[in-house]
mmCIF file of C-alpha atoms and ligand atoms in Angstrom:
data_model
loop_
_atom_site.group_PDB
_atom_site.id
_atom_site.type_symbol
_atom_site.label_atom_id
_atom_site.label_comp_id
_atom_site.label_asym_id
_atom_site.label_seq_id
_atom_site.Cartn_x
_atom_site.Cartn_y
_atom_site.Cartn_z
ATOM 1 C CA MET N 468 0.000 0.000 0.000
ATOM 2 C CA LEU N 469 2.834 2.306 0.891
ATOM 3 C CA LEU N 470 4.494 1.685 -2.444
ATOM 4 C CA VAL N 471 1.335 2.620 -4.310
ATOM 5 C CA GLN N 472 1.164 5.817 -2.329
ATOM 6 C CA GLU N 473 4.727 6.788 -3.084
ATOM 7 C CA ALA N 474 4.337 5.933 -6.734
ATOM 8 C CA PHE N 475 1.240 8.073 -7.109
ATOM 9 C CA PHE N 476 2.182 10.969 -4.893
ATOM 10 C CA PRO N 477 5.863 11.848 -5.396
ATOM 11 C CA ILE N 478 4.651 15.458 -5.514
ATOM 12 C CA TYR N 479 4.267 15.456 -1.743
ATOM 13 C CA ALA N 480 7.984 14.990 -1.300
ATOM 14 C CA SER N 481 8.884 18.078 -3.322
ATOM 15 C CA ALA N 482 6.035 20.201 -1.957
ATOM 16 C CA ALA N 483 7.614 19.856 1.473
ATOM 17 C CA ASP N 484 10.648 21.856 0.361
ATOM 18 C CA ALA N 485 8.525 24.764 -0.752
ATOM 19 C CA THR N 486 7.159 25.697 2.646
ATOM 20 C CA GLN N 487 8.524 29.036 3.629
ATOM 21 C CA HIS N 488 8.103 29.260 7.360
ATOM 22 C CA SER N 489 9.352 25.883 8.499
ATOM 23 C CA ALA N 490 11.806 23.174 7.727
ATOM 24 C CA ASP N 491 9.480 20.489 8.989
ATOM 25 C CA PRO N 492 7.739 18.637 6.176
ATOM 26 C CA VAL N 493 4.824 17.783 8.433
ATOM 27 C CA ALA N 494 4.020 21.443 9.037
ATOM 28 C CA SER N 495 2.415 23.748 6.490
ATOM 29 C CA GLY N 496 0.071 21.161 5.092
ATOM 30 C CA SER N 497 2.763 19.794 2.817
ATOM 31 C CA THR N 498 2.694 16.028 3.156
ATOM 32 C CA PRO N 499 -0.178 14.741 5.070
ATOM 33 C CA LEU N 500 -3.078 13.626 3.006
ATOM 34 C CA ALA N 501 -1.201 11.072 0.957
ATOM 35 C CA TYR N 502 -1.851 8.961 4.015
ATOM 36 C CA PHE N 503 -5.455 8.441 3.043
ATOM 37 C CA LEU N 504 -4.254 5.333 1.241
ATOM 38 C CA ARG N 505 -3.473 3.440 4.408
ATOM 39 C CA SER N 506 -5.120 2.694 7.702
ATOM 40 C CA LYS N 507 -3.701 2.628 11.208
ATOM 41 C CA GLY N 508 -6.831 1.847 13.175
ATOM 42 C CA ALA N 509 -10.023 -0.146 13.435
ATOM 43 C CA ALA N 510 -12.310 2.746 12.459
ATOM 44 C CA ALA N 511 -10.427 3.369 9.224
ATOM 45 C CA ASP N 512 -9.965 -0.248 8.033
ATOM 46 C CA PRO N 513 -13.482 -0.809 6.652
ATOM 47 C CA VAL N 514 -13.484 2.607 4.953
ATOM 48 C CA LEU N 515 -10.135 1.911 3.318
ATOM 49 C CA HIS N 516 -11.281 -1.474 2.021
ATOM 50 C CA LEU N 517 -14.471 0.070 0.687
ATOM 51 C CA GLY N 518 -12.434 2.754 -1.068
ATOM 52 C CA TRP N 519 -10.205 0.239 -2.790
ATOM 53 C CA THR N 520 -13.113 -2.018 -3.748
ATOM 54 C CA LEU N 521 -15.040 0.861 -5.305
ATOM 55 C CA THR N 522 -11.917 2.024 -7.125
ATOM 56 C CA ALA N 523 -11.416 -1.479 -8.517
ATOM 57 C CA ILE N 524 -15.041 -1.815 -9.627
ATOM 58 C CA CYS N 525 -15.119 1.620 -11.240
ATOM 59 C CA SER N 526 -11.836 0.953 -13.036
ATOM 60 C CA LEU N 527 -13.196 -2.352 -14.304
ATOM 61 C CA VAL N 528 -16.362 -0.674 -15.593
ATOM 62 C CA CYS N 529 -14.257 1.957 -17.382
ATOM 63 C CA ILE N 530 -12.129 -0.704 -19.006
ATOM 64 C CA ILE N 531 -15.121 -2.781 -20.108
ATOM 65 C CA ILE N 532 -16.841 0.267 -21.606
ATOM 66 C CA ALA N 533 -13.676 1.362 -23.369
ATOM 67 C CA VAL N 534 -13.218 -2.101 -24.884
ATOM 68 C CA MET N 535 -16.834 -2.303 -26.000
ATOM 69 C CA LEU N 536 -16.649 1.161 -27.490
ATOM 70 C CA ALA N 537 -13.566 0.199 -29.438
ATOM 71 C CA MET N 538 -15.262 -2.971 -30.656
ATOM 72 C CA ALA N 539 -18.352 -1.055 -31.728
ATOM 73 C CA MET N 540 -16.307 1.432 -33.698
ATOM 74 C CA PHE N 541 -14.416 -1.335 -35.395
ATOM 75 C CA ARG N 542 -17.573 -3.272 -36.252
ATOM 76 C CA ARG N 543 -19.452 -0.266 -37.600
ATOM 77 C CA ARG N 544 -16.795 0.414 -40.135
ATOM 78 C CA ARG N 545 -17.046 -3.069 -41.587
ATOM 79 C CA GLN N 546 -20.833 -3.116 -41.871
ATOM 80 C CA GLU N 547 -21.711 -0.773 -44.627
ATOM 81 C CA ASP N 548 -25.271 -2.030 -45.102
ATOM 82 C CA PRO N 549 -27.481 0.269 -42.889
ATOM 83 C CA HIS N 550 -30.046 -2.532 -42.424
ATOM 84 C CA ALA N 551 -27.460 -4.597 -40.663
ATOM 85 C CA LEU N 552 -27.587 -2.208 -37.732
ATOM 86 C CA ARG N 553 -31.281 -2.641 -37.229
ATOM 87 C CA SER N 554 -31.220 -6.376 -37.501
ATOM 88 C CA GLY N 555 -28.353 -6.756 -35.037
ATOM 89 C CA GLY N 556 -29.233 -9.082 -32.141
ATOM 90 C CA GLY N 557 -28.230 -6.633 -29.368
ATOM 91 C CA LEU N 558 -31.357 -7.087 -27.283
ATOM 92 C CA SER N 559 -30.200 -10.039 -25.235
ATOM 93 C CA PHE N 560 -26.898 -8.300 -24.703
ATOM 94 C CA VAL N 561 -28.685 -5.205 -23.352
ATOM 95 C CA PHE N 562 -30.795 -7.423 -21.131
ATOM 96 C CA VAL N 563 -27.842 -9.306 -19.678
ATOM 97 C CA GLY N 564 -25.892 -6.060 -19.301
ATOM 98 C CA SER N 565 -28.725 -4.459 -17.336
ATOM 99 C CA ILE N 566 -29.069 -7.406 -15.000
ATOM 100 C CA VAL N 567 -25.334 -7.436 -14.324
ATOM 101 C CA SER N 568 -25.354 -3.671 -13.611
ATOM 102 C CA ILE N 569 -28.350 -3.910 -11.304
ATOM 103 C CA VAL N 570 -26.851 -6.777 -9.344
ATOM 104 C CA ALA N 571 -23.479 -5.000 -9.100
ATOM 105 C CA LEU N 572 -24.997 -1.693 -7.949
ATOM 106 C CA PHE N 573 -27.231 -3.454 -5.463
ATOM 107 C CA GLY N 574 -24.236 -5.382 -4.114
ATOM 108 C CA ILE N 575 -22.229 -2.180 -3.742
ATOM 109 C CA THR N 576 -25.111 -0.513 -1.896
ATOM 110 C CA ILE N 577 -25.351 -3.385 0.578
ATOM 111 C CA TYR N 578 -21.590 -3.323 1.067
ATOM 112 C CA MET N 579 -21.602 0.436 1.698
ATOM 113 C CA LEU N 580 -24.428 0.150 4.225
ATOM 114 C CA THR N 581 -22.511 -2.625 5.988
ATOM 115 C CA VAL N 582 -19.423 -0.420 6.224
ATOM 116 C CA LEU N 583 -21.505 2.464 7.561
ATOM 117 C CA ALA N 584 -22.937 0.196 10.256
ATOM 118 C CA GLU N 585 -19.482 -1.161 11.043
ATOM 119 C CA VAL N 586 -17.929 2.268 11.651
ATOM 120 C CA ALA N 587 -20.949 3.802 13.386
ATOM 121 C CA ASP N 588 -19.967 2.513 16.817
ATOM 122 C CA PRO N 589 -16.725 1.197 18.287
ATOM 123 C CA PRO N 590 -16.474 -2.558 19.009
ATOM 124 C CA LYS N 591 -16.249 -1.826 22.730
ATOM 125 C CA ALA N 592 -17.187 1.130 24.920
ATOM 126 C CA PRO N 593 -14.887 4.104 24.279
ATOM 127 C CA ALA N 594 -12.166 4.527 26.889
ATOM 128 C CA LEU N 595 -12.213 8.286 26.587
ATOM 129 C CA THR N 596 -14.476 11.028 25.260
ATOM 130 C CA VAL N 597 -13.099 14.320 23.978
ATOM 131 C CA THR N 598 -14.952 17.258 22.502
ATOM 132 C CA VAL N 599 -13.522 18.907 19.421
ATOM 133 C CA THR N 600 -14.918 22.262 18.320
ATOM 134 C CA ALA N 601 -14.037 23.613 14.898
ATOM 135 C CA TYR N 602 -13.378 27.325 14.536
ATOM 136 C CA ASP N 603 -12.338 29.435 11.551
ATOM 137 C CA TRP N 604 -9.501 28.115 11.197
ATOM 138 C CA TRP N 605 -8.351 26.009 14.097
ATOM 139 C CA TRP N 606 -9.562 23.259 16.429
ATOM 140 C CA LYS N 607 -10.399 23.531 20.109
ATOM 141 C CA VAL N 608 -10.056 20.301 22.073
ATOM 142 C CA ASP N 609 -11.771 19.851 25.451
ATOM 143 C CA TYR N 610 -10.812 17.114 27.885
ATOM 144 C CA GLY N 611 -12.626 16.064 31.034
ATOM 145 C CA GLU N 612 -15.333 17.791 33.019
ATOM 146 C CA GLY N 613 -15.696 20.012 36.047
ATOM 147 C CA PRO N 614 -12.525 21.078 37.809
ATOM 148 C CA ARG N 615 -10.519 18.445 35.903
ATOM 149 C CA HIS N 616 -11.497 20.064 32.625
ATOM 150 C CA PHE N 617 -8.862 21.586 30.363
ATOM 151 C CA THR N 618 -8.665 22.879 26.832
ATOM 152 C CA THR N 619 -5.964 22.646 24.221
ATOM 153 C CA ALA N 620 -5.760 23.427 20.512
ATOM 154 C CA ASN N 621 -4.982 21.586 17.298
ATOM 155 C CA GLU N 622 -3.650 18.559 19.180
ATOM 156 C CA LEU N 623 -5.541 15.478 20.224
ATOM 157 C CA HIS N 624 -3.746 13.087 22.544
ATOM 158 C CA ILE N 625 -5.164 9.589 22.873
ATOM 159 C CA PRO N 626 -4.034 6.360 24.523
ATOM 160 C CA VAL N 627 -3.003 3.799 21.935
ATOM 161 C CA GLY N 628 -5.117 0.708 21.202
ATOM 162 C CA VAL N 629 -8.433 1.860 22.652
ATOM 163 C CA PRO N 630 -11.444 3.451 21.009
ATOM 164 C CA VAL N 631 -11.855 7.172 21.686
ATOM 165 C CA LEU N 632 -15.128 8.955 21.119
ATOM 166 C CA VAL N 633 -14.827 12.404 19.569
ATOM 167 C CA LEU N 634 -17.827 14.706 19.962
ATOM 168 C CA LEU N 635 -17.742 17.195 17.137
ATOM 169 C CA LYS N 636 -19.054 20.739 17.317
ATOM 170 C CA SER N 637 -18.641 23.901 15.294
ATOM 171 C CA ALA N 638 -18.395 27.466 16.551
ATOM 172 C CA ASP N 639 -19.145 29.104 13.222
ATOM 173 C CA VAL N 640 -19.560 27.396 9.849
ATOM 174 C CA ILE N 641 -19.585 23.793 8.681
ATOM 175 C CA HIS N 642 -16.179 22.130 8.885
ATOM 176 C CA ALA N 643 -15.270 18.453 8.720
ATOM 177 C CA PHE N 644 -13.004 16.379 10.917
ATOM 178 C CA TRP N 645 -10.768 13.917 9.121
ATOM 179 C CA VAL N 646 -7.784 11.880 10.251
ATOM 180 C CA PRO N 647 -7.246 9.752 7.139
ATOM 181 C CA GLU N 648 -5.322 6.977 8.875
ATOM 182 C CA LEU N 649 -7.742 6.716 11.782
ATOM 183 C CA SER N 650 -11.250 7.338 10.487
ATOM 184 C CA GLY N 651 -13.534 8.564 7.746
ATOM 185 C CA LYS N 652 -14.702 12.160 7.537
ATOM 186 C CA THR N 653 -17.370 13.641 9.792
ATOM 187 C CA GLN N 654 -18.826 17.113 9.463
ATOM 188 C CA THR N 655 -18.979 19.579 12.319
ATOM 189 C CA ILE N 656 -22.238 21.484 12.074
ATOM 190 C CA PRO N 657 -23.217 24.560 14.126
ATOM 191 C CA GLY N 658 -25.902 23.674 16.658
ATOM 192 C CA THR N 659 -25.360 19.926 16.318
ATOM 193 C CA VAL N 660 -23.088 17.461 18.062
ATOM 194 C CA ASN N 661 -21.758 14.804 15.715
ATOM 195 C CA ARG N 662 -19.871 11.719 16.806
ATOM 196 C CA GLN N 663 -16.850 9.961 15.372
ATOM 197 C CA TRP N 664 -14.750 7.366 17.104
ATOM 198 C CA ILE N 665 -11.093 6.848 16.384
ATOM 199 C CA GLN N 666 -8.567 4.274 17.453
ATOM 200 C CA ALA N 667 -4.849 4.037 16.775
ATOM 201 C CA ASP N 668 -3.395 0.544 16.738
ATOM 202 C CA GLN N 669 0.153 1.790 17.225
ATOM 203 C CA PRO N 670 1.789 4.852 18.762
ATOM 204 C CA GLY N 671 2.455 7.718 16.399
ATOM 205 C CA ILE N 672 1.452 11.140 15.158
ATOM 206 C CA PHE N 673 -1.456 11.158 12.756
ATOM 207 C CA ARG N 674 -2.241 14.237 10.750
ATOM 208 C CA GLY N 675 -5.813 15.469 10.519
ATOM 209 C CA GLN N 676 -7.333 18.129 8.333
ATOM 210 C CA CYS N 677 -10.536 20.083 7.898
ATOM 211 C CA THR N 678 -12.077 18.603 4.800
ATOM 212 C CA GLN N 679 -15.099 20.797 4.206
ATOM 213 C CA TYR N 680 -14.300 24.086 2.521
ATOM 214 C CA CYS N 681 -14.873 26.675 5.220
ATOM 215 C CA GLY N 682 -13.199 29.857 4.031
ATOM 216 C CA VAL N 683 -9.930 31.404 3.073
ATOM 217 C CA GLN N 684 -7.655 29.462 5.464
ATOM 218 C CA HIS N 685 -9.408 26.118 5.106
ATOM 219 C CA ALA N 686 -6.188 24.545 3.855
ATOM 220 C CA HIS N 687 -4.346 25.670 6.998
ATOM 221 C CA MET N 688 -6.823 24.054 9.317
ATOM 222 C CA ALA N 689 -4.915 20.964 10.308
ATOM 223 C CA PHE N 690 -4.354 19.167 13.584
ATOM 224 C CA GLU N 691 -2.428 16.196 14.906
ATOM 225 C CA VAL N 692 -3.494 13.123 16.808
ATOM 226 C CA TYR N 693 -0.834 11.811 19.193
ATOM 227 C CA ALA N 694 -1.399 8.149 20.000
ATOM 228 C CA GLN N 695 0.659 7.371 23.097
ATOM 229 C CA PRO N 696 1.196 4.448 25.460
ATOM 230 C CA GLN N 697 -1.117 4.865 28.458
ATOM 231 C CA ALA N 698 1.675 5.987 30.816
ATOM 232 C CA ASP N 699 2.831 8.741 28.428
ATOM 233 C CA TYR N 700 -0.737 9.800 27.869
ATOM 234 C CA ASP N 701 -1.365 10.028 31.625
ATOM 235 C CA ARG N 702 1.747 12.146 32.056
ATOM 236 C CA TRP N 703 0.654 14.500 29.299
ATOM 237 C CA TYR N 704 -2.844 14.695 30.787
ATOM 238 C CA ALA N 705 -1.562 15.585 34.245
ATOM 239 C CA ALA N 706 0.751 18.262 32.833
ATOM 240 C CA GLN N 707 -2.070 19.834 30.839
ATOM 241 C CA GLN N 708 -4.342 19.992 33.878
ATOM 242 C CA ALA N 709 -1.919 22.195 35.783
ATOM 243 C CA ASP N 710 -2.421 25.957 35.623
ATOM 244 C CA ALA N 711 0.374 28.116 34.257
ATOM 245 C CA SER N 712 2.913 28.866 36.945
ATOM 246 C CA ALA N 713 3.517 32.486 37.959
ATOM 247 C CA PRO N 714 6.404 34.105 36.069
ATOM 248 C CA ALA N 715 9.646 34.188 38.004
ATOM 249 C CA SER N 716 11.575 36.962 36.240
ATOM 250 C CA VAL N 717 10.724 40.654 36.103
ATOM 251 C CA GLN N 718 10.832 40.536 32.332
ATOM 252 C CA ALA N 719 8.295 37.720 32.222
ATOM 253 C CA MET N 720 6.095 39.622 34.656
ATOM 254 C CA HIS N 721 6.053 42.581 32.270
ATOM 255 C CA GLY N 722 5.216 40.098 29.556
ATOM 256 C CA ARG N 723 2.250 38.807 31.504
ATOM 257 C CA LYS N 724 0.962 42.332 31.986
ATOM 258 C CA LEU N 725 1.272 42.995 28.288
ATOM 259 C CA PHE N 726 -0.565 39.760 27.586
ATOM 260 C CA ALA N 727 -3.393 40.795 29.918
ATOM 261 C CA GLU N 728 -3.725 44.107 28.076
ATOM 262 C CA ARG N 729 -3.306 43.034 24.483
ATOM 263 C CA CYS N 730 -4.126 39.350 24.165
ATOM 264 C CA ALA N 731 -6.504 38.403 26.974
ATOM 265 C CA GLY N 732 -9.609 39.501 25.085
ATOM 266 C CA CYS N 733 -9.185 36.474 22.855
ATOM 267 C CA HIS N 734 -6.866 34.027 24.656
ATOM 268 C CA THR N 735 -7.001 32.192 27.971
ATOM 269 C CA ILE N 736 -4.022 31.380 30.153
ATOM 270 C CA ARG N 737 -5.286 29.439 33.154
ATOM 271 C CA GLY N 738 -3.781 30.753 36.366
ATOM 272 C CA SER N 739 -3.700 34.311 34.996
ATOM 273 C CA GLN N 740 -6.314 36.976 34.342
ATOM 274 C CA ALA N 741 -6.537 36.073 30.675
ATOM 275 C CA THR N 742 -9.849 34.352 29.984
ATOM 276 C CA GLY N 743 -10.688 35.028 26.325
ATOM 277 C CA VAL N 744 -12.520 32.211 24.590
ATOM 278 C CA GLN N 745 -12.422 32.997 20.880
ATOM 279 C CA ALA N 746 -8.867 31.780 20.356
ATOM 280 C CA PRO N 747 -6.614 28.858 21.353
ATOM 281 C CA ASP N 748 -5.967 28.346 25.077
ATOM 282 C CA LEU N 749 -2.297 29.187 25.551
ATOM 283 C CA THR N 750 -1.799 27.793 29.082
ATOM 284 C CA HIS N 751 0.613 25.169 27.752
ATOM 285 C CA VAL N 752 1.305 26.531 24.295
ATOM 286 C CA LEU N 753 4.969 25.513 24.472
ATOM 287 C CA SER N 754 3.992 21.864 24.780
ATOM 288 C CA ARG N 755 2.520 21.923 21.287
ATOM 289 C CA ARG N 756 4.549 20.858 18.281
ATOM 290 C CA LEU N 757 2.905 23.120 15.720
ATOM 291 C CA LEU N 758 1.273 26.543 15.742
ATOM 292 C CA ALA N 759 -1.766 28.014 14.024
ATOM 293 C CA ALA N 760 -3.435 24.724 13.120
ATOM 294 C CA GLY N 761 -0.387 23.027 11.648
ATOM 295 C CA THR N 762 0.884 26.066 9.760
ATOM 296 C CA VAL N 763 4.318 26.468 11.371
ATOM 297 C CA VAL N 764 6.546 24.493 13.717
ATOM 298 C CA ASN N 765 6.467 25.837 17.264
ATOM 299 C CA THR N 766 9.955 27.310 17.778
ATOM 300 C CA PRO N 767 10.671 30.479 19.808
ATOM 301 C CA ASP N 768 11.365 32.407 16.593
ATOM 302 C CA ASN N 769 8.298 31.148 14.795
ATOM 303 C CA LEU N 770 6.193 31.927 17.852
ATOM 304 C CA MET N 771 7.212 35.603 17.937
ATOM 305 C CA ASP N 772 7.037 35.769 14.147
ATOM 306 C CA TRP N 773 3.470 34.453 14.281
ATOM 307 C CA ILE N 774 2.382 36.945 16.927
ATOM 308 C CA GLN N 775 3.668 39.905 14.917
ATOM 309 C CA HIS N 776 2.959 38.679 11.390
ATOM 310 C CA ALA N 777 0.029 36.303 11.635
ATOM 311 C CA GLN N 778 -1.599 37.923 8.622
ATOM 312 C CA GLU N 779 1.452 37.221 6.508
ATOM 313 C CA ILE N 780 1.854 33.633 7.643
ATOM 314 C CA LYS N 781 -1.837 32.784 7.470
ATOM 315 C CA PRO N 782 -3.567 35.585 5.523
ATOM 316 C CA GLY N 783 -7.100 36.234 6.713
ATOM 317 C CA THR N 784 -6.680 34.440 10.042
ATOM 318 C CA LEU N 785 -8.770 35.884 12.884
ATOM 319 C CA MET N 786 -5.620 36.721 14.833
ATOM 320 C CA PRO N 787 -4.529 40.301 14.009
ATOM 321 C CA ASP N 788 -0.881 41.255 13.526
ATOM 322 C CA MET N 789 0.241 42.520 16.939
ATOM 323 C CA SER N 790 2.694 45.385 16.667
ATOM 324 C CA LEU N 791 5.228 45.210 19.472
ATOM 325 C CA SER N 792 8.288 47.287 20.251
ATOM 326 C CA PRO N 793 11.508 45.270 20.633
ATOM 327 C CA VAL N 794 11.248 45.649 24.413
ATOM 328 C CA GLU N 795 7.645 44.494 24.436
ATOM 329 C CA ALA N 796 8.490 41.551 22.192
ATOM 330 C CA GLY N 797 11.319 40.569 24.552
ATOM 331 C CA ASN N 798 9.044 40.717 27.580
ATOM 332 C CA LEU N 799 6.275 38.792 25.875
ATOM 333 C CA SER N 800 8.722 36.181 24.653
ATOM 334 C CA ALA N 801 10.078 35.764 28.190
ATOM 335 C CA TYR N 802 6.563 35.249 29.501
ATOM 336 C CA LEU N 803 5.471 32.852 26.761
ATOM 337 C CA SER N 804 8.590 30.747 27.329
ATOM 338 C CA THR N 805 7.203 29.886 30.788
ATOM 339 C CA LEU N 806 4.058 28.315 29.324
ATOM 340 C CA GLU N 807 5.306 24.758 29.126
HETATM 341 C C1 HEC W 149 -8.730 39.383 18.145
HETATM 342 C C2 HEC W 149 -8.384 38.180 18.875
HETATM 343 C C3 HEC W 149 -6.938 37.891 19.145
HETATM 344 C C4 HEC W 149 -5.984 38.686 19.769
HETATM 345 C C5 HEC W 149 -6.162 40.102 20.311
HETATM 346 C C6 HEC W 149 -4.791 37.897 19.863
HETATM 347 N N1 HEC W 149 -4.994 36.665 19.275
HETATM 348 FE FE1 HEC W 149 -3.669 35.147 19.205
HETATM 349 N N2 HEC W 149 -4.970 34.032 18.106
HETATM 350 C C7 HEC W 149 -6.249 34.428 17.789
HETATM 351 C C8 HEC W 149 -6.842 33.416 16.964
HETATM 352 C C9 HEC W 149 -8.244 33.445 16.381
HETATM 353 C C10 HEC W 149 -5.875 32.405 16.803
HETATM 354 C C11 HEC W 149 -6.006 31.146 15.954
HETATM 355 C C12 HEC W 149 -5.451 31.494 14.616
HETATM 356 C C13 HEC W 149 -5.431 30.397 13.622
HETATM 357 O O1 HEC W 149 -4.877 29.313 13.895
HETATM 358 O O2 HEC W 149 -5.934 30.632 12.502
HETATM 359 C C14 HEC W 149 -4.715 32.833 17.541
HETATM 360 C C15 HEC W 149 -3.543 32.085 17.642
HETATM 361 C C16 HEC W 149 -2.507 32.432 18.466
HETATM 362 C C17 HEC W 149 -1.353 31.583 18.739
HETATM 363 C C18 HEC W 149 -1.155 30.190 18.172
HETATM 364 C C19 HEC W 149 -1.717 29.187 19.142
HETATM 365 C C20 HEC W 149 -1.697 27.772 18.644
HETATM 366 O O3 HEC W 149 -1.598 26.859 19.472
HETATM 367 O O4 HEC W 149 -1.791 27.535 17.454
HETATM 368 C C21 HEC W 149 -0.560 32.256 19.584
HETATM 369 C C22 HEC W 149 0.753 31.771 20.175
HETATM 370 C C23 HEC W 149 -1.185 33.536 19.836
HETATM 371 N N3 HEC W 149 -2.356 33.614 19.161
HETATM 372 C C24 HEC W 149 -0.647 34.503 20.665
HETATM 373 C C25 HEC W 149 -1.209 35.761 20.846
HETATM 374 C C26 HEC W 149 -0.588 36.815 21.616
HETATM 375 C C27 HEC W 149 0.713 36.693 22.360
HETATM 376 C C28 HEC W 149 -1.413 37.896 21.523
HETATM 377 C C29 HEC W 149 -1.202 39.288 22.115
HETATM 378 C C30 HEC W 149 0.050 39.917 21.808
HETATM 379 C C31 HEC W 149 -2.562 37.506 20.736
HETATM 380 N N4 HEC W 149 -2.393 36.231 20.338
HETATM 381 C C32 HEC W 149 -3.635 38.325 20.447
HETATM 382 C C33 HEC W 149 -6.878 35.575 18.178
HETATM 383 C C34 HEC W 149 -6.276 36.641 18.830
HETATM 384 CU CU1 CU W 150 -12.695 24.160 8.349
#
């Protein structure tokens, strides 16, 4: 399967070099969706098999039609007598052809319904439920309830080998949640909660993408699923639950003040006064691998670059360019570097 993918999609390799703001091929939407040709989990297996079966059947139909068309053209040229066309005994052929088509289409329908039923619910009760809310153009991820609740962005961590239920919401327009290697696509619709379960059979990072055109930065609306051994997952979970610690240096304290004045209307940092809800929770922003829904790799330089030039990096994003003096940028950077 992998070979097929590489044969058909060599373009993904070269596209990776073209990304301007990062050296990481997984960022900037360069590689990921070639992976739709393989499955790494129980929810994606039936969909993958269905995809290949339908591709095979459709290819076969194309070939048969092409051959028959060629034969018809060849035959027509030999038969110059116009009456020969009328007297041709094509009726039984049409009859048999129709029956075969009907049976084939009916069979495909049954198969598709079976696959739908198979992926509707996980084989056993989900070990974990997370809520994913799609925004223009990023993903909010909510874990747990009550005081144990926390929010992160564009990253979904799951324990490996168990089914995880994802409740899907939208804050604005219709988006769609898709992790090609782990599941089929499911729309997120304002006012509705959709469900999709995913399961990763092995540890790894699985790229996801919004797959319903939702506006100008639809293509930069990616996320990553981190499938981890239970112990690693538990460690991550505990770290995410903690509030941000108070800044230790004077510089970072100035940074926090600046954040409260300039950024808190949109962003939350738990443990500080910042409680904005229209943008990613930044309490543990440093723990994330990518920024801005998979657009750039999260390095200190890229982070400050993003804050000051978001509109250049992701034109049209709902984060404005923040103009900062060098001193302000230094303070903010010192503060953000505490958000591990
Ligand atoms: C008007 C609301 C608004 C303001 C003000 C704002 N942001 Fe944002 N910010 C956003 C939105 C929306 C996103 C998500 C952008 C996207 O991915 O398309 C974002 C994304 C980010 C991210 C990337 C987070 C991630 O995990 O991908 C960082 C870091 C960030 N903002 C920092 C800041 C800082 C620092 C300030 C203040 C100097 C600030 N923002 C001010 C709305 C805002
Ligand atoms: Cu979208």
